[in-house]
mmCIF file of C-alpha atoms in Angstrom:
data_model
loop_
_atom_site.group_PDB
_atom_site.id
_atom_site.type_symbol
_atom_site.label_atom_id
_atom_site.label_comp_id
_atom_site.label_asym_id
_atom_site.label_seq_id
_atom_site.Cartn_x
_atom_site.Cartn_y
_atom_site.Cartn_z
ATOM 1 C CA GLU A 1 -1.635 15.022 -22.222
ATOM 2 C CA VAL A 2 -0.845 14.589 -18.228
ATOM 3 C CA HIS A 3 1.470 11.509 -18.125
ATOM 4 C CA LEU A 4 2.782 9.774 -14.730
ATOM 5 C CA VAL A 5 5.063 6.901 -14.830
ATOM 6 C CA GLU A 6 6.569 4.975 -11.925
ATOM 7 C CA SER A 7 9.515 2.875 -11.700
ATOM 8 C CA GLY A 8 11.835 1.021 -9.324
ATOM 9 C CA GLY A 9 9.546 -1.355 -7.475
ATOM 10 C CA THR A 10 10.736 -4.811 -7.124
ATOM 11 C CA LEU A 11 11.343 -7.682 -4.404
ATOM 12 C CA VAL A 12 13.232 -6.467 -1.424
ATOM 13 C CA GLN A 13 14.259 -8.250 2.136
ATOM 14 C CA PRO A 14 12.885 -6.737 5.031
ATOM 15 C CA GLY A 15 15.110 -3.853 6.629
ATOM 16 C CA GLY A 16 16.394 -3.127 3.052
ATOM 17 C CA SER A 17 16.025 0.248 0.931
ATOM 18 C CA LEU A 18 14.530 1.059 -2.367
ATOM 19 C CA ARG A 19 13.997 4.258 -4.450
ATOM 20 C CA LEU A 20 10.912 4.815 -6.368
ATOM 21 C CA SER A 21 10.848 7.021 -9.152
ATOM 22 C CA CYS A 22 7.966 8.702 -11.285
ATOM 23 C CA ALA A 23 8.685 10.713 -14.514
ATOM 24 C CA VAL A 24 5.955 13.403 -15.117
ATOM 25 C CA SER A 25 5.256 14.946 -18.672
ATOM 26 C CA GLY A 26 2.230 16.937 -19.957
ATOM 27 C CA PHE A 27 1.936 19.708 -17.132
ATOM 28 C CA THR A 28 3.801 22.499 -15.645
ATOM 29 C CA PHE A 29 5.498 19.991 -12.975
ATOM 30 C CA THR A 30 6.548 23.121 -10.741
ATOM 31 C CA SER A 31 3.008 24.529 -10.390
ATOM 32 C CA TYR A 32 1.952 21.379 -8.605
ATOM 33 C CA TRP A 33 2.195 19.512 -5.322
ATOM 34 C CA MET A 34 2.998 15.954 -5.807
ATOM 35 C CA ALA A 35 1.986 12.730 -3.749
ATOM 36 C CA TRP A 36 2.887 8.886 -3.377
ATOM 37 C CA VAL A 37 -0.139 6.990 -2.333
ATOM 38 C CA ARG A 38 -0.013 3.454 -2.003
ATOM 39 C CA GLN A 39 -2.514 0.211 -2.283
ATOM 40 C CA ALA A 40 -1.779 -3.223 -0.403
ATOM 41 C CA PRO A 41 -2.839 -6.083 -2.352
ATOM 42 C CA GLY A 42 -6.585 -6.380 -2.331
ATOM 43 C CA LYS A 43 -6.796 -3.339 0.320
ATOM 44 C CA GLY A 44 -7.880 0.379 0.100
ATOM 45 C CA LEU A 45 -5.957 3.334 -0.597
ATOM 46 C CA GLU A 46 -3.309 5.138 1.879
ATOM 47 C CA TRP A 47 -1.730 8.165 1.591
ATOM 48 C CA VAL A 48 2.132 8.105 2.021
ATOM 49 C CA ALA A 49 3.765 11.559 1.461
ATOM 50 C CA ASN A 50 3.246 14.898 -0.098
ATOM 51 C CA ILE A 51 5.718 17.598 -1.396
ATOM 52 C CA ASN A 52 4.933 21.108 -2.145
ATOM 53 C CA GLU A 53 6.053 22.555 -5.607
ATOM 54 C CA TYR A 54 9.613 23.665 -4.424
ATOM 55 C CA GLY A 55 10.378 20.725 -2.401
ATOM 56 C CA SER A 56 10.649 22.598 0.709
ATOM 57 C CA ASP A 57 7.554 21.399 2.429
ATOM 58 C CA LYS A 58 7.094 17.644 2.947
ATOM 59 C CA TYR A 59 4.529 15.619 5.064
ATOM 60 C CA TYR A 60 4.355 12.128 5.736
ATOM 61 C CA ALA A 61 2.123 9.522 7.123
ATOM 62 C CA ASP A 62 2.958 8.361 10.528
ATOM 63 C CA SER A 63 3.405 4.674 9.307
ATOM 64 C CA VAL A 64 6.349 5.892 7.186
ATOM 65 C CA ARG A 65 7.712 9.050 9.014
ATOM 66 C CA GLY A 66 11.426 8.308 9.730
ATOM 67 C CA ARG A 67 11.820 5.562 7.146
ATOM 68 C CA PHE A 68 10.934 7.153 3.973
ATOM 69 C CA THR A 69 11.741 10.520 2.298
ATOM 70 C CA ILE A 70 10.043 12.191 -0.680
ATOM 71 C CA SER A 71 11.737 14.366 -2.946
ATOM 72 C CA ARG A 72 11.627 16.048 -6.204
ATOM 73 C CA ASP A 73 13.755 17.035 -9.070
ATOM 74 C CA ASN A 74 11.891 20.065 -10.973
ATOM 75 C CA ALA A 75 14.713 20.288 -13.804
ATOM 76 C CA LYS A 76 14.100 16.484 -14.665
ATOM 77 C CA THR A 77 10.274 17.013 -13.719
ATOM 78 C CA SER A 78 10.808 13.783 -11.620
ATOM 79 C CA LEU A 79 9.333 12.624 -8.145
ATOM 80 C CA PHE A 80 11.272 10.349 -5.691
ATOM 81 C CA LEU A 81 10.447 8.063 -2.687
ATOM 82 C CA GLN A 82 13.387 6.790 -0.854
ATOM 83 C CA MET A 83 12.472 3.901 1.390
ATOM 84 C CA ASP A 84 14.407 2.622 4.405
ATOM 85 C CA SER A 85 14.021 0.182 6.866
ATOM 86 C CA LEU A 86 11.410 -1.597 4.735
ATOM 87 C CA ARG A 87 8.883 -3.845 6.313
ATOM 88 C CA ALA A 88 6.589 -6.539 5.369
ATOM 89 C CA GLU A 89 3.621 -4.140 5.844
ATOM 90 C CA ASP A 90 5.031 -1.568 3.109
ATOM 91 C CA THR A 91 4.155 -4.284 0.420
ATOM 92 C CA ALA A 92 1.770 -2.580 -1.793
ATOM 93 C CA LEU A 93 1.482 -0.906 -5.383
ATOM 94 C CA TYR A 94 2.864 2.598 -5.275
ATOM 95 C CA TYR A 95 1.287 5.348 -6.941
ATOM 96 C CA CYS A 96 2.542 8.743 -7.798
ATOM 97 C CA ALA A 97 -0.163 11.364 -7.816
ATOM 98 C CA ARG A 98 -0.616 14.998 -8.847
ATOM 99 C CA VAL A 99 -2.230 17.009 -6.066
ATOM 100 C CA ASP A 100 -4.462 20.145 -7.063
ATOM 101 C CA VAL A 101 -4.535 21.944 -3.652
ATOM 102 C CA VAL A 102 -8.092 23.622 -3.966
ATOM 103 C CA VAL A 103 -7.801 24.952 -0.373
ATOM 104 C CA ALA A 104 -4.675 25.039 1.283
ATOM 105 C CA GLY A 105 -4.712 22.891 4.430
ATOM 106 C CA ARG A 106 -8.391 21.922 3.820
ATOM 107 C CA GLU A 107 -8.754 20.287 0.327
ATOM 108 C CA ASP A 108 -6.125 18.508 -2.029
ATOM 109 C CA ASN A 109 -7.359 16.380 -4.961
ATOM 110 C CA TYR A 110 -5.450 13.803 -6.298
ATOM 111 C CA ASP A 111 -6.327 14.413 -10.213
ATOM 112 C CA SER A 112 -3.852 12.244 -12.020
ATOM 113 C CA TRP A 113 -2.428 9.062 -11.048
ATOM 114 C CA GLY A 114 0.186 6.931 -12.882
ATOM 115 C CA GLN A 115 -0.244 3.273 -12.805
ATOM 116 C CA GLY A 116 1.973 2.383 -10.107
ATOM 117 C CA THR A 117 5.104 0.167 -9.507
ATOM 118 C CA LEU A 118 4.909 -2.601 -7.035
ATOM 119 C CA VAL A 119 6.875 -2.927 -3.973
ATOM 120 C CA THR A 120 7.274 -6.836 -2.640
ATOM 121 C CA VAL A 121 8.998 -6.787 1.021
ATOM 122 C CA SER A 122 9.716 -10.432 1.907
ATOM 123 C CA SER A 123 12.361 -12.919 2.805
ATOM 124 C CA GLN B 1 -11.164 9.735 9.429
ATOM 125 C CA LEU B 2 -13.724 8.641 6.757
ATOM 126 C CA THR B 3 -15.996 5.643 6.984
ATOM 127 C CA GLN B 4 -17.725 4.467 3.863
ATOM 128 C CA SER B 5 -21.142 2.496 3.609
ATOM 129 C CA PRO B 6 -21.827 -0.168 2.419
ATOM 130 C CA SER B 7 -18.340 -1.814 1.950
ATOM 131 C CA SER B 8 -19.910 -3.270 -1.242
ATOM 132 C CA LEU B 9 -23.301 -3.609 -3.066
ATOM 133 C CA SER B 10 -24.883 -5.504 -5.953
ATOM 134 C CA ALA B 11 -26.605 -3.840 -8.427
ATOM 135 C CA SER B 12 -28.133 -3.912 -12.043
ATOM 136 C CA VAL B 13 -27.644 -1.851 -15.295
ATOM 137 C CA GLY B 14 -29.929 1.093 -14.618
ATOM 138 C CA ASP B 15 -30.260 1.136 -11.268
ATOM 139 C CA ARG B 16 -29.728 4.033 -8.886
ATOM 140 C CA VAL B 17 -26.813 3.580 -6.762
ATOM 141 C CA THR B 18 -25.814 5.741 -3.488
ATOM 142 C CA ILE B 19 -22.698 5.354 -1.590
ATOM 143 C CA SER B 20 -22.256 7.189 1.867
ATOM 144 C CA CYS B 21 -19.229 8.616 3.257
ATOM 145 C CA ARG B 22 -19.132 9.881 7.237
ATOM 146 C CA ALA B 23 -16.325 12.147 8.508
ATOM 147 C CA SER B 24 -15.445 11.675 12.130
ATOM 148 C CA GLN B 25 -14.937 15.499 12.237
ATOM 149 C CA GLY B 26 -16.939 18.564 10.073
ATOM 150 C CA ILE B 27 -14.850 19.176 6.881
ATOM 151 C CA ASN B 28 -17.374 21.718 5.381
ATOM 152 C CA SER B 29 -17.607 20.636 1.723
ATOM 153 C CA HIS B 30 -13.860 19.517 1.340
ATOM 154 C CA LEU B 31 -14.507 15.847 0.028
ATOM 155 C CA ALA B 32 -13.704 14.051 -3.256
ATOM 156 C CA TRP B 33 -14.529 10.862 -4.933
ATOM 157 C CA LEU B 34 -12.648 8.407 -6.788
ATOM 158 C CA GLN B 35 -13.415 5.550 -8.782
ATOM 159 C CA GLN B 36 -10.986 2.435 -9.251
ATOM 160 C CA LYS B 37 -11.494 -0.091 -11.822
ATOM 161 C CA PRO B 38 -9.854 -3.679 -11.433
ATOM 162 C CA GLY B 39 -6.299 -3.384 -12.353
ATOM 163 C CA LYS B 40 -6.284 0.653 -12.964
ATOM 164 C CA ALA B 41 -5.094 3.573 -11.278
ATOM 165 C CA PRO B 42 -7.705 5.490 -9.333
ATOM 166 C CA ASN B 43 -9.982 8.191 -10.986
ATOM 167 C CA LEU B 44 -11.274 11.555 -9.846
ATOM 168 C CA LEU B 45 -14.830 11.792 -10.329
ATOM 169 C CA ILE B 46 -16.116 14.425 -7.806
ATOM 170 C CA TYR B 47 -14.416 17.189 -5.781
ATOM 171 C CA THR B 48 -15.294 19.867 -3.305
ATOM 172 C CA ALA B 49 -18.346 17.417 -2.696
ATOM 173 C CA SER B 50 -20.270 17.787 -5.603
ATOM 174 C CA THR B 51 -18.227 19.152 -8.530
ATOM 175 C CA LEU B 52 -17.737 17.227 -11.244
ATOM 176 C CA GLN B 53 -14.336 16.505 -12.520
ATOM 177 C CA SER B 54 -13.895 17.239 -16.387
ATOM 178 C CA GLY B 55 -14.878 14.439 -18.605
ATOM 179 C CA VAL B 56 -17.159 12.714 -15.990
ATOM 180 C CA PRO B 57 -20.565 11.707 -17.291
ATOM 181 C CA SER B 58 -23.513 13.494 -15.553
ATOM 182 C CA ARG B 59 -25.051 10.317 -14.084
ATOM 183 C CA PHE B 60 -22.586 10.823 -11.167
ATOM 184 C CA SER B 61 -23.426 13.292 -8.651
ATOM 185 C CA GLY B 62 -22.233 14.139 -5.201
ATOM 186 C CA SER B 63 -23.552 16.134 -2.244
ATOM 187 C CA GLY B 64 -23.394 16.515 1.647
ATOM 188 C CA SER B 65 -21.411 19.045 3.834
ATOM 189 C CA GLY B 66 -20.171 18.890 7.508
ATOM 190 C CA THR B 67 -19.733 15.123 8.256
ATOM 191 C CA ASP B 68 -22.247 13.213 5.918
ATOM 192 C CA PHE B 69 -21.766 12.879 2.167
ATOM 193 C CA THR B 70 -23.055 10.856 -0.799
ATOM 194 C CA LEU B 71 -22.126 9.896 -4.334
ATOM 195 C CA THR B 72 -24.839 8.831 -6.428
ATOM 196 C CA ILE B 73 -25.227 7.051 -9.866
ATOM 197 C CA SER B 74 -28.559 7.765 -11.413
ATOM 198 C CA SER B 75 -28.511 5.022 -13.784
ATOM 199 C CA LEU B 76 -25.851 2.487 -13.457
ATOM 200 C CA GLN B 77 -23.870 1.845 -16.517
ATOM 201 C CA PRO B 78 -21.632 -1.588 -17.427
ATOM 202 C CA GLU B 79 -18.754 0.548 -17.119
ATOM 203 C CA ASP B 80 -19.477 1.697 -13.652
ATOM 204 C CA PHE B 81 -18.822 -1.468 -11.954
ATOM 205 C CA ALA B 82 -15.718 -0.569 -10.047
ATOM 206 C CA THR B 83 -14.585 0.322 -6.331
ATOM 207 C CA TYR B 84 -15.588 3.920 -5.206
ATOM 208 C CA PHE B 85 -13.411 5.975 -2.608
ATOM 209 C CA CYS B 86 -14.130 9.131 -0.673
ATOM 210 C CA GLN B 87 -10.904 11.489 0.178
ATOM 211 C CA HIS B 88 -10.233 14.178 2.539
ATOM 212 C CA LEU B 89 -6.723 15.579 2.504
ATOM 213 C CA GLY B 90 -4.674 12.410 3.464
ATOM 214 C CA SER B 91 -7.491 10.335 4.596
ATOM 215 C CA PHE B 92 -9.207 7.665 2.396
ATOM 216 C CA GLY B 93 -12.716 5.927 3.086
ATOM 217 C CA GLY B 94 -12.365 2.092 3.015
ATOM 218 C CA GLY B 95 -14.030 1.859 -0.261
ATOM 219 C CA THR B 96 -17.252 0.642 -1.731
ATOM 220 C CA LYS B 97 -17.144 -1.910 -4.159
ATOM 221 C CA VAL B 98 -20.030 -2.047 -6.853
ATOM 222 C CA GLU B 99 -20.652 -5.303 -8.229
ATOM 223 C CA THR B 100 -23.306 -6.989 -10.619
ATOM 224 C CA LYS B 101 -26.357 -8.694 -9.320
#
């Protein structure tokens, strides 16, 4: 059974840093792209970042580029999100998701999700 | 960019429900639909516009190509009251909340 478990979310002050983790099991981690998707309280879904199977290709939403860094440890089947220079608008539930690349550059499906970890940015 | 309509709707068990998603440019059939229940993570329902994800009930169907897409629930069940999102690559629609009438 596919299992994704996020951790690391907490209350942090504006300008602070946080590192989120996602522990993965139940599938061949090295065969999949992975992603972070966030959801502000009462709002919709917002893609944050993607990373390829090898960790060599990374893509970011404009809203986080230059402040967030996605990475993975294939030996430990874990996904990470380093979040720096945090802002109030980064407050959200952060989901880790498995990406099924149906057609490269044309269709990515987020086919398995964790339960999320809450990041609150406030003084 | 993906625009969903309506943003919310009220329906009763047994009703036929349709949700629309419009893309700002043509995306062929490369669209997915996800369901999110309150307090839960999203769940993939349909991909490539009309292909049902494994385990998804057949009352769900998707159609469309190019810029206009539709998610249809043929006979709404109690467990279908949720929010539905369309998705293409890194873009998500704003969501449609299906509420009880």
